[in-house]
Amino acid sequence: MVFEEFIIILSIHTISRRLADRKVERFEKNVTKRGSVPETTAKKGNDYPVGPILLGCFVFVVIGSSLFQIIMTATSGGVA
């Protein structure tokens, strides 16, 4: 029973040691590449995350609601 627990602990230690070694190796490779990376890592292009139709709807709703609020405040005598 004790021997089986020892084997399990040993195998877990071996797996974690392998993972640690891989991480160290990746880090050391990265250290040697310092200074040779491009200035920007962002993609260059005109790819917007929001389409023009959705953006137009959003602007319409925001400006429309603010105009509606201004008109409602003006007609009610300044009390919201």
mmCIF file of N, CA and C in Angstrom:
data_model
loop_
_atom_site.group_PDB
_atom_site.id
_atom_site.type_symbol
_atom_site.label_atom_id
_atom_site.label_comp_id
_atom_site.label_asym_id
_atom_site.label_seq_id
_atom_site.Cartn_x
_atom_site.Cartn_y
_atom_site.Cartn_z
ATOM 1 N N MET A 1 0.825 -1.192 0.000
ATOM 2 C CA MET A 1 0.000 0.000 0.000
ATOM 3 C C MET A 1 0.872 1.260 0.000
ATOM 4 N N VAL A 2 1.884 1.296 0.835
ATOM 5 C CA VAL A 2 2.765 2.444 0.920
ATOM 6 C C VAL A 2 3.589 2.560 -0.365
ATOM 7 N N PHE A 3 3.993 1.416 -0.896
ATOM 8 C CA PHE A 3 4.786 1.416 -2.124
ATOM 9 C C PHE A 3 3.987 1.979 -3.297
ATOM 10 N N GLU A 4 2.687 1.629 -3.373
ATOM 11 C CA GLU A 4 1.834 2.145 -4.455
ATOM 12 C C GLU A 4 1.679 3.666 -4.349
ATOM 13 N N GLU A 5 1.513 4.163 -3.130
ATOM 14 C CA GLU A 5 1.401 5.611 -2.931
ATOM 15 C C GLU A 5 2.705 6.303 -3.330
ATOM 16 N N PHE A 6 3.816 5.681 -3.029
ATOM 17 C CA PHE A 6 5.113 6.235 -3.396
ATOM 18 C C PHE A 6 5.260 6.308 -4.913
ATOM 19 N N ILE A 7 4.828 5.254 -5.615
ATOM 20 C CA ILE A 7 4.895 5.225 -7.081
ATOM 21 C C ILE A 7 4.019 6.323 -7.663
ATOM 22 N N ILE A 8 2.820 6.516 -7.109
ATOM 23 C CA ILE A 8 1.917 7.559 -7.598
ATOM 24 C C ILE A 8 2.538 8.931 -7.385
ATOM 25 N N ILE A 9 3.078 9.176 -6.215
ATOM 26 C CA ILE A 9 3.712 10.457 -5.923
ATOM 27 C C ILE A 9 4.919 10.660 -6.831
ATOM 28 N N LEU A 10 5.689 9.616 -7.051
ATOM 29 C CA LEU A 10 6.865 9.702 -7.916
ATOM 30 C C LEU A 10 6.463 10.013 -9.355
ATOM 31 N N SER A 11 5.385 9.378 -9.848
ATOM 32 C CA SER A 11 4.959 9.637 -11.223
ATOM 33 C C SER A 11 4.409 11.048 -11.371
ATOM 34 N N ILE A 12 3.700 11.539 -10.353
ATOM 35 C CA ILE A 12 3.202 12.913 -10.391
ATOM 36 C C ILE A 12 4.375 13.884 -10.397
ATOM 37 N N HIS A 13 5.372 13.613 -9.587
ATOM 38 C CA HIS A 13 6.558 14.471 -9.538
ATOM 39 C C HIS A 13 7.272 14.464 -10.880
ATOM 40 N N THR A 14 7.343 13.295 -11.533
ATOM 41 C CA THR A 14 8.009 13.181 -12.825
ATOM 42 C C THR A 14 7.257 13.978 -13.886
ATOM 43 N N ILE A 15 5.925 13.889 -13.892
ATOM 44 C CA ILE A 15 5.126 14.631 -14.865
ATOM 45 C C ILE A 15 5.284 16.128 -14.648
ATOM 46 N N SER A 16 5.192 16.572 -13.393
ATOM 47 C CA SER A 16 5.332 18.003 -13.140
ATOM 48 C C SER A 16 6.744 18.481 -13.461
ATOM 49 N N ARG A 17 7.718 17.620 -13.265
ATOM 50 C CA ARG A 17 9.098 17.988 -13.591
ATOM 51 C C ARG A 17 9.260 18.162 -15.106
ATOM 52 N N ARG A 18 8.606 17.267 -15.881
ATOM 53 C CA ARG A 18 8.666 17.387 -17.336
ATOM 54 C C ARG A 18 8.014 18.682 -17.801
ATOM 55 N N LEU A 19 6.864 19.013 -17.210
ATOM 56 C CA LEU A 19 6.188 20.256 -17.578
ATOM 57 C C LEU A 19 7.047 21.466 -17.238
ATOM 58 N N ALA A 20 7.665 21.424 -16.077
ATOM 59 C CA ALA A 20 8.532 22.528 -15.676
ATOM 60 C C ALA A 20 9.721 22.650 -16.624
ATOM 61 N N ASP A 21 10.297 21.531 -17.017
ATOM 62 C CA ASP A 21 11.426 21.558 -17.947
ATOM 63 C C ASP A 21 11.009 22.139 -19.300
ATOM 64 N N ARG A 22 9.806 21.778 -19.769
ATOM 65 C CA ARG A 22 9.325 22.325 -21.040
ATOM 66 C C ARG A 22 9.129 23.831 -20.955
ATOM 67 N N LYS A 23 8.570 24.294 -19.834
ATOM 68 C CA LYS A 23 8.359 25.733 -19.666
ATOM 69 C C LYS A 23 9.691 26.476 -19.612
ATOM 70 N N VAL A 24 10.662 25.923 -18.930
ATOM 71 C CA VAL A 24 11.984 26.549 -18.851
ATOM 72 C C VAL A 24 12.621 26.603 -20.228
ATOM 73 N N GLU A 25 12.488 25.518 -20.984
ATOM 74 C CA GLU A 25 13.072 25.480 -22.326
ATOM 75 C C GLU A 25 12.422 26.526 -23.236
ATOM 76 N N ARG A 26 11.082 26.661 -23.165
ATOM 77 C CA ARG A 26 10.392 27.672 -23.961
ATOM 78 C C ARG A 26 10.828 29.077 -23.561
ATOM 79 N N PHE A 27 10.980 29.296 -22.257
ATOM 80 C CA PHE A 27 11.408 30.610 -21.777
ATOM 81 C C PHE A 27 12.812 30.931 -22.261
ATOM 82 N N GLU A 28 13.705 29.957 -22.192
ATOM 83 C CA GLU A 28 15.075 30.200 -22.626
ATOM 84 C C GLU A 28 15.152 30.479 -24.122
ATOM 85 N N LYS A 29 14.316 29.827 -24.924
ATOM 86 C CA LYS A 29 14.271 30.125 -26.354
ATOM 87 C C LYS A 29 13.786 31.551 -26.576
ATOM 88 N N ASN A 30 12.818 31.964 -25.784
ATOM 89 C CA ASN A 30 12.270 33.307 -25.923
ATOM 90 C C ASN A 30 13.292 34.362 -25.516
ATOM 91 N N VAL A 31 14.097 34.075 -24.528
ATOM 92 C CA VAL A 31 15.096 35.029 -24.062
ATOM 93 C C VAL A 31 16.099 35.319 -25.165
ATOM 94 N N THR A 32 16.464 34.308 -25.924
ATOM 95 C CA THR A 32 17.445 34.524 -26.986
ATOM 96 C C THR A 32 16.859 35.303 -28.151
ATOM 97 N N LYS A 33 15.543 35.383 -28.262
ATOM 98 C CA LYS A 33 14.895 36.096 -29.363
ATOM 99 C C LYS A 33 14.587 37.546 -29.010
ATOM 100 N N ARG A 34 14.935 37.994 -27.837
ATOM 101 C CA ARG A 34 14.601 39.356 -27.436
ATOM 102 C C ARG A 34 15.248 40.365 -28.369
ATOM 103 N N GLY A 35 14.469 41.373 -28.739
ATOM 104 C CA GLY A 35 14.950 42.413 -29.616
ATOM 105 C C GLY A 35 14.720 42.131 -31.087
ATOM 106 N N SER A 36 14.386 40.898 -31.435
ATOM 107 C CA SER A 36 14.167 40.577 -32.845
ATOM 108 C C SER A 36 12.697 40.415 -33.176
ATOM 109 N N VAL A 37 11.827 40.887 -32.299
ATOM 110 C CA VAL A 37 10.391 40.810 -32.563
ATOM 111 C C VAL A 37 9.954 42.065 -33.304
ATOM 112 N N PRO A 38 8.861 41.992 -34.074
ATOM 113 C CA PRO A 38 8.396 43.183 -34.780
ATOM 114 C C PRO A 38 7.898 44.247 -33.806
ATOM 115 N N GLU A 39 7.855 45.496 -34.273
ATOM 116 C CA GLU A 39 7.439 46.595 -33.399
ATOM 117 C C GLU A 39 6.005 46.433 -32.922
ATOM 118 N N THR A 40 5.122 46.037 -33.828
ATOM 119 C CA THR A 40 3.732 45.829 -33.443
ATOM 120 C C THR A 40 3.352 44.393 -33.740
ATOM 121 N N THR A 41 2.572 43.823 -32.859
ATOM 122 C CA THR A 41 2.104 42.463 -33.075
ATOM 123 C C THR A 41 0.671 42.460 -33.578
ATOM 124 N N ALA A 42 0.064 43.641 -33.677
ATOM 125 C CA ALA A 42 -1.303 43.738 -34.165
ATOM 126 C C ALA A 42 -1.330 43.560 -35.674
ATOM 127 N N LYS A 43 -2.441 43.043 -36.155
ATOM 128 C CA LYS A 43 -2.600 42.867 -37.591
ATOM 129 C C LYS A 43 -2.789 44.219 -38.245
ATOM 130 N N LYS A 44 -2.163 44.378 -39.383
ATOM 131 C CA LYS A 44 -2.341 45.608 -40.134
ATOM 132 C C LYS A 44 -3.428 45.367 -41.165
ATOM 133 N N GLY A 45 -4.403 46.256 -41.173
ATOM 134 C CA GLY A 45 -5.490 46.115 -42.129
ATOM 135 C C GLY A 45 -6.700 46.894 -41.651
ATOM 136 N N ASN A 46 -7.724 46.871 -42.442
ATOM 137 C CA ASN A 46 -8.945 47.609 -42.117
ATOM 138 C C ASN A 46 -10.043 46.660 -41.661
ATOM 139 N N ASP A 47 -9.719 45.711 -40.849
ATOM 140 C CA ASP A 47 -10.699 44.760 -40.356
ATOM 141 C C ASP A 47 -11.278 45.272 -39.044
ATOM 142 N N TYR A 48 -12.476 45.833 -39.103
ATOM 143 C CA TYR A 48 -13.118 46.391 -37.916
ATOM 144 C C TYR A 48 -13.895 45.301 -37.193
ATOM 145 N N PRO A 49 -13.930 45.333 -35.866
ATOM 146 C CA PRO A 49 -14.658 44.303 -35.130
ATOM 147 C C PRO A 49 -16.178 44.458 -35.233
ATOM 148 N N VAL A 50 -16.658 45.658 -35.627
ATOM 149 C CA VAL A 50 -18.087 45.907 -35.741
ATOM 150 C C VAL A 50 -18.362 46.382 -37.158
ATOM 151 N N GLY A 51 -19.440 45.858 -37.738
ATOM 152 C CA GLY A 51 -19.798 46.252 -39.094
ATOM 153 C C GLY A 51 -20.381 47.653 -39.138
ATOM 154 N N PRO A 52 -20.400 48.269 -40.321
ATOM 155 C CA PRO A 52 -20.907 49.639 -40.434
ATOM 156 C C PRO A 52 -22.411 49.745 -40.152
ATOM 157 N N ILE A 53 -23.180 48.711 -40.474
ATOM 158 C CA ILE A 53 -24.628 48.750 -40.224
ATOM 159 C C ILE A 53 -24.894 48.725 -38.720
ATOM 160 N N LEU A 54 -24.210 47.840 -37.999
ATOM 161 C CA LEU A 54 -24.393 47.767 -36.549
ATOM 162 C C LEU A 54 -23.928 49.052 -35.875
ATOM 163 N N LEU A 55 -22.843 49.614 -36.354
ATOM 164 C CA LEU A 55 -22.348 50.877 -35.803
ATOM 165 C C LEU A 55 -23.349 52.001 -36.052
ATOM 166 N N GLY A 56 -23.943 52.051 -37.251
ATOM 167 C CA GLY A 56 -24.954 53.049 -37.564
ATOM 168 C C GLY A 56 -26.180 52.915 -36.682
ATOM 169 N N CYS A 57 -26.616 51.687 -36.437
ATOM 170 C CA CYS A 57 -27.766 51.461 -35.540
ATOM 171 C C CYS A 57 -27.446 51.938 -34.126
ATOM 172 N N PHE A 58 -26.261 51.645 -33.657
ATOM 173 C CA PHE A 58 -25.865 52.063 -32.312
ATOM 174 C C PHE A 58 -25.858 53.583 -32.191
ATOM 175 N N VAL A 59 -25.288 54.272 -33.176
ATOM 176 C CA VAL A 59 -25.257 55.736 -33.166
ATOM 177 C C VAL A 59 -26.675 56.292 -33.223
ATOM 178 N N PHE A 60 -27.534 55.688 -34.053
ATOM 179 C CA PHE A 60 -28.923 56.125 -34.154
ATOM 180 C C PHE A 60 -29.635 56.010 -32.807
ATOM 181 N N VAL A 61 -29.455 54.906 -32.127
ATOM 182 C CA VAL A 61 -30.117 54.691 -30.835
ATOM 183 C C VAL A 61 -29.591 55.669 -29.788
ATOM 184 N N VAL A 62 -28.286 55.859 -29.725
ATOM 185 C CA VAL A 62 -27.706 56.749 -28.716
ATOM 186 C C VAL A 62 -28.124 58.189 -28.949
ATOM 187 N N ILE A 63 -27.971 58.673 -30.185
ATOM 188 C CA ILE A 63 -28.334 60.061 -30.480
ATOM 189 C C ILE A 63 -29.844 60.247 -30.385
ATOM 190 N N GLY A 64 -30.613 59.279 -30.881
ATOM 191 C CA GLY A 64 -32.073 59.368 -30.818
ATOM 192 C C GLY A 64 -32.589 59.403 -29.392
ATOM 193 N N SER A 65 -32.024 58.567 -28.535
ATOM 194 C CA SER A 65 -32.488 58.561 -27.145
ATOM 195 C C SER A 65 -32.105 59.850 -26.426
ATOM 196 N N SER A 66 -30.942 60.394 -26.738
ATOM 197 C CA SER A 66 -30.554 61.656 -26.094
ATOM 198 C C SER A 66 -31.450 62.801 -26.576
ATOM 199 N N LEU A 67 -31.760 62.831 -27.871
ATOM 200 C CA LEU A 67 -32.683 63.851 -28.380
ATOM 201 C C LEU A 67 -34.073 63.695 -27.759
ATOM 202 N N PHE A 68 -34.523 62.451 -27.647
ATOM 203 C CA PHE A 68 -35.826 62.188 -27.023
ATOM 204 C C PHE A 68 -35.833 62.677 -25.581
ATOM 205 N N GLN A 69 -34.753 62.422 -24.851
ATOM 206 C CA GLN A 69 -34.661 62.867 -23.455
ATOM 207 C C GLN A 69 -34.666 64.391 -23.366
ATOM 208 N N ILE A 70 -33.975 65.076 -24.266
ATOM 209 C CA ILE A 70 -33.939 66.534 -24.265
ATOM 210 C C ILE A 70 -35.321 67.086 -24.555
ATOM 211 N N ILE A 71 -36.034 66.515 -25.527
ATOM 212 C CA ILE A 71 -37.387 66.973 -25.859
ATOM 213 C C ILE A 71 -38.335 66.727 -24.707
ATOM 214 N N MET A 72 -38.272 65.572 -24.071
ATOM 215 C CA MET A 72 -39.150 65.255 -22.936
ATOM 216 C C MET A 72 -38.874 66.201 -21.758
ATOM 217 N N THR A 73 -37.610 66.515 -21.514
ATOM 218 C CA THR A 73 -37.264 67.424 -20.414
ATOM 219 C C THR A 73 -37.755 68.843 -20.727
ATOM 220 N N ALA A 74 -37.637 69.254 -21.972
ATOM 221 C CA ALA A 74 -38.065 70.621 -22.361
ATOM 222 C C ALA A 74 -39.581 70.759 -22.282
ATOM 223 N N THR A 75 -40.328 69.757 -22.660
ATOM 224 C CA THR A 75 -41.787 69.834 -22.656
ATOM 225 C C THR A 75 -42.390 69.680 -21.265
ATOM 226 N N SER A 76 -41.659 69.037 -20.362
ATOM 227 C CA SER A 76 -42.210 68.854 -19.018
ATOM 228 C C SER A 76 -41.863 69.990 -18.087
ATOM 229 N N GLY A 77 -41.224 71.006 -18.588
ATOM 230 C CA GLY A 77 -40.901 72.178 -17.766
ATOM 231 C C GLY A 77 -39.594 72.052 -17.029
ATOM 232 N N GLY A 78 -38.722 71.182 -17.448
ATOM 233 C CA GLY A 78 -37.404 71.083 -16.830
ATOM 234 C C GLY A 78 -37.337 70.110 -15.677
ATOM 235 N N VAL A 79 -38.438 69.448 -15.331
ATOM 236 C CA VAL A 79 -38.420 68.456 -14.253
ATOM 237 C C VAL A 79 -38.444 67.073 -14.893
ATOM 238 N N ALA A 80 -37.450 66.294 -14.616
ATOM 239 C CA ALA A 80 -37.348 64.972 -15.249
ATOM 240 C C ALA A 80 -38.211 63.965 -14.553
#
